[in-house]
PDB file of C-alpha atoms in Angstrom:
ATOM      1  CA  GLY A   2      37.948 -12.419  19.996  1.00 65.00           C
ATOM      2  CA  GLY A   3      34.910 -14.311  19.846  1.00 75.00           C
ATOM      3  CA  ARG A   4      34.106 -17.350  18.540  1.00 82.00           C
ATOM      4  CA  VAL A   5      31.302 -18.351  15.988  1.00 78.00           C
ATOM      5  CA  ARG A   6      28.848 -20.864  17.933  1.00 80.00           C
ATOM      6  CA  GLY A   7      26.130 -21.070  15.180  1.00 82.00           C
ATOM      7  CA  LEU A   8      25.176 -20.493  11.601  1.00 75.00           C
ATOM      8  CA  VAL A   9      21.751 -20.125  10.440  1.00 77.00           C
ATOM      9  CA  GLY A  10      21.279 -19.735   6.418  1.00 70.00           C
ATOM     10  CA  VAL A  11      17.852 -18.773   5.029  1.00 68.00           C
ATOM     11  CA  SER A  12      17.116 -18.974   1.352  1.00 69.00           C
ATOM     12  CA  ASP A  13      14.244 -18.209  -1.108  1.00 72.00           C
ATOM     13  CA  VAL A  14      12.864 -21.064  -3.209  1.00 82.00           C
ATOM     14  CA  ALA A  15      11.567 -20.798  -6.438  1.00 87.00           C
ATOM     15  CA  LYS A  16       8.380 -23.140  -7.130  1.00 90.00           C
ATOM     16  CA  PRO A  17       9.483 -26.230  -9.352  1.00 91.00           C
ATOM     17  CA  ASP A  18       7.521 -25.325 -12.278  1.00 96.00           C
ATOM     18  CA  ALA A  19       8.507 -21.481 -12.262  1.00 95.00           C
ATOM     19  CA  ARG A  20      11.117 -22.024 -14.901  1.00 96.00           C
ATOM     20  CA  ALA A  21       8.865 -23.679 -17.423  1.00 97.00           C
ATOM     21  CA  ALA A  22       6.305 -20.843 -16.490  1.00 97.00           C
ATOM     22  CA  VAL A  23       9.062 -18.547 -17.346  1.00 97.00           C
ATOM     23  CA  ARG A  24      10.052 -20.172 -20.641  1.00 97.00           C
ATOM     24  CA  ALA A  25       6.263 -20.533 -21.667  1.00 98.00           C
ATOM     25  CA  LEU A  26       5.918 -16.695 -21.143  1.00 97.00           C
ATOM     26  CA  GLY A  27       9.001 -16.132 -23.251  1.00 96.00           C
ATOM     27  CA  GLU A  28       7.836 -18.398 -26.132  1.00 97.00           C
ATOM     28  CA  ALA A  29       4.494 -16.617 -26.215  1.00 97.00           C
ATOM     29  CA  GLY A  30       6.543 -13.132 -26.757  1.00 95.00           C
ATOM     30  CA  ILE A  31       6.095 -11.861 -23.364  1.00 95.00           C
ATOM     31  CA  ASP A  32       9.131 -10.085 -21.641  1.00 95.00           C
ATOM     32  CA  VAL A  33       9.870 -11.191 -18.010  1.00 97.00           C
ATOM     33  CA  TRP A  34      11.099  -9.198 -15.523  1.00 97.00           C
ATOM     34  CA  MET A  35      11.907  -9.443 -11.676  1.00 96.00           C
ATOM     35  CA  ALA A  36      11.471  -6.452  -9.473  1.00 97.00           C
ATOM     36  CA  SER A  37      12.437  -7.447  -5.896  1.00 95.00           C
ATOM     37  CA  GLY A  38      12.989  -5.724  -2.594  1.00 94.00           C
ATOM     38  CA  ASP A  39      15.399  -8.240  -2.120  1.00 92.00           C
ATOM     39  CA  ASN A  40      19.214  -7.684  -1.819  1.00 94.00           C
ATOM     40  CA  GLU A  41      20.863  -8.218  -5.583  1.00 95.00           C
ATOM     41  CA  ALA A  42      22.714 -11.289  -4.973  1.00 94.00           C
ATOM     42  CA  THR A  43      19.670 -12.958  -3.963  1.00 92.00           C
ATOM     43  CA  ALA A  44      17.478 -11.819  -6.605  1.00 95.00           C
ATOM     44  CA  ARG A  45      20.049 -12.659  -9.481  1.00 96.00           C
ATOM     45  CA  ALA A  46      20.346 -16.054  -7.873  1.00 94.00           C
ATOM     46  CA  ILE A  47      16.512 -16.629  -8.145  1.00 95.00           C
ATOM     47  CA  GLY A  48      16.207 -14.959 -11.568  1.00 96.00           C
ATOM     48  CA  ARG A  49      19.244 -17.081 -12.870  1.00 96.00           C
ATOM     49  CA  THR A  50      17.268 -20.243 -11.239  1.00 96.00           C
ATOM     50  CA  VAL A  51      13.861 -19.388 -13.078  1.00 97.00           C
ATOM     51  CA  GLY A  52      15.391 -18.303 -16.444  1.00 97.00           C
ATOM     52  CA  ILE A  53      15.023 -14.480 -16.109  1.00 98.00           C
ATOM     53  CA  ARG A  54      17.838 -12.377 -17.793  1.00 96.00           C
ATOM     54  CA  ASP A  55      20.406 -10.421 -15.328  1.00 96.00           C
ATOM     55  CA  ASP A  56      19.386  -7.516 -17.018  1.00 97.00           C
ATOM     56  CA  ARG A  57      15.678  -7.797 -16.324  1.00 97.00           C
ATOM     57  CA  VAL A  58      16.210  -8.604 -12.426  1.00 98.00           C
ATOM     58  CA  LEU A  59      15.930  -5.413 -10.470  1.00 98.00           C
ATOM     59  CA  ALA A  60      16.877  -5.276  -6.837  1.00 97.00           C
ATOM     60  CA  ARG A  61      16.330  -3.315  -3.488  1.00 97.00           C
ATOM     61  CA  LEU A  62      13.393  -1.848  -5.010  1.00 97.00           C
ATOM     62  CA  LYS A  63      11.123   0.118  -2.720  1.00 97.00           C
ATOM     63  CA  PRO A  64       7.391   0.258  -3.735  1.00 97.00           C
ATOM     64  CA  ALA A  65       7.666   3.698  -5.654  1.00 98.00           C
ATOM     65  CA  ASP A  66      10.743   2.077  -7.677  1.00 98.00           C
ATOM     66  CA  LYS A  67       8.152  -0.838  -8.820  1.00 97.00           C
ATOM     67  CA  VAL A  68       5.654   1.966  -9.646  1.00 98.00           C
ATOM     68  CA  ALA A  69       8.450   3.787 -11.844  1.00 98.00           C
ATOM     69  CA  LEU A  70       9.533   0.411 -13.485  1.00 97.00           C
ATOM     70  CA  VAL A  71       5.880  -0.422 -14.589  1.00 97.00           C
ATOM     71  CA  ARG A  72       5.220   3.044 -15.852  1.00 97.00           C
ATOM     72  CA  SER A  73       8.379   2.882 -17.923  1.00 96.00           C
ATOM     73  CA  LEU A  74       7.463  -0.458 -19.338  1.00 95.00           C
ATOM     74  CA  GLN A  75       4.272   1.266 -20.230  1.00 96.00           C
ATOM     75  CA  ALA A  76       5.768   4.020 -22.214  1.00 95.00           C
ATOM     76  CA  GLU A  77       7.717   1.714 -24.292  1.00 91.00           C
ATOM     77  CA  GLY A  78       5.545   1.311 -27.404  1.00 84.00           C
ATOM     78  CA  GLY A  79       2.371   1.170 -25.234  1.00 82.00           C
ATOM     79  CA  ARG A  80       3.263  -2.108 -23.711  1.00 89.00           C
ATOM     80  CA  VAL A  81       0.704  -3.790 -21.377  1.00 95.00           C
ATOM     81  CA  VAL A  82       2.078  -4.564 -18.185  1.00 97.00           C
ATOM     82  CA  ALA A  83       0.914  -7.150 -15.726  1.00 96.00           C
ATOM     83  CA  MET A  84       2.438  -7.008 -12.446  1.00 96.00           C
ATOM     84  CA  VAL A  85       2.511 -10.140  -9.977  1.00 95.00           C
ATOM     85  CA  GLY A  86       2.614  -9.161  -6.150  1.00 94.00           C
ATOM     86  CA  ASP A  87       2.675 -10.634  -2.760  1.00 89.00           C
ATOM     87  CA  GLY A  88       2.319  -7.947  -0.177  1.00 85.00           C
ATOM     88  CA  VAL A  89       1.326  -4.489   0.858  1.00 92.00           C
ATOM     89  CA  ASN A  90       4.428  -3.061  -0.538  1.00 91.00           C
ATOM     90  CA  ASP A  91       3.299  -4.296  -4.003  1.00 95.00           C
ATOM     91  CA  ALA A  92      -0.008  -2.454  -4.255  1.00 96.00           C
ATOM     92  CA  PRO A  93       0.886   0.647  -5.622  1.00 97.00           C
ATOM     93  CA  ALA A  94       2.666  -1.082  -8.628  1.00 97.00           C
ATOM     94  CA  LEU A  95      -0.301  -3.291  -9.049  1.00 97.00           C
ATOM     95  CA  ALA A  96      -2.621  -0.399  -9.122  1.00 97.00           C
ATOM     96  CA  GLN A  97      -0.594   1.058 -11.647  1.00 97.00           C
ATOM     97  CA  ALA A  98      -0.196  -1.991 -13.873  1.00 97.00           C
ATOM     98  CA  ASP A  99      -2.675  -2.972 -16.646  1.00 97.00           C
ATOM     99  CA  LEU A 100      -3.099  -6.493 -14.884  1.00 96.00           C
ATOM    100  CA  GLY A 101      -2.425  -6.835 -11.100  1.00 96.00           C
ATOM    101  CA  ILE A 102      -2.088 -10.295 -10.046  1.00 95.00           C
TER     102      ILE A 102
END
């Protein structure tokens, strides 16, 4: 058998003020969701770190899934949806959102 000769760990880290920002949005009556392409364990860990409820953390989403989420939220009582994205893969959902950031 083989032997492990090394191990590399990689993690995503939330910005220090992210939890306070999520709390402030909630206090303003704004629902915060997280739509991530990351695996579920990573997405949930980050969501918990910043104070997003587990049922509002969605993982392993493809660009089309994010568009569907934005549309679904918009259809719920005429919600206005803002989407924050960080890459080309988020462009379709950013375009669908009422406000793309």
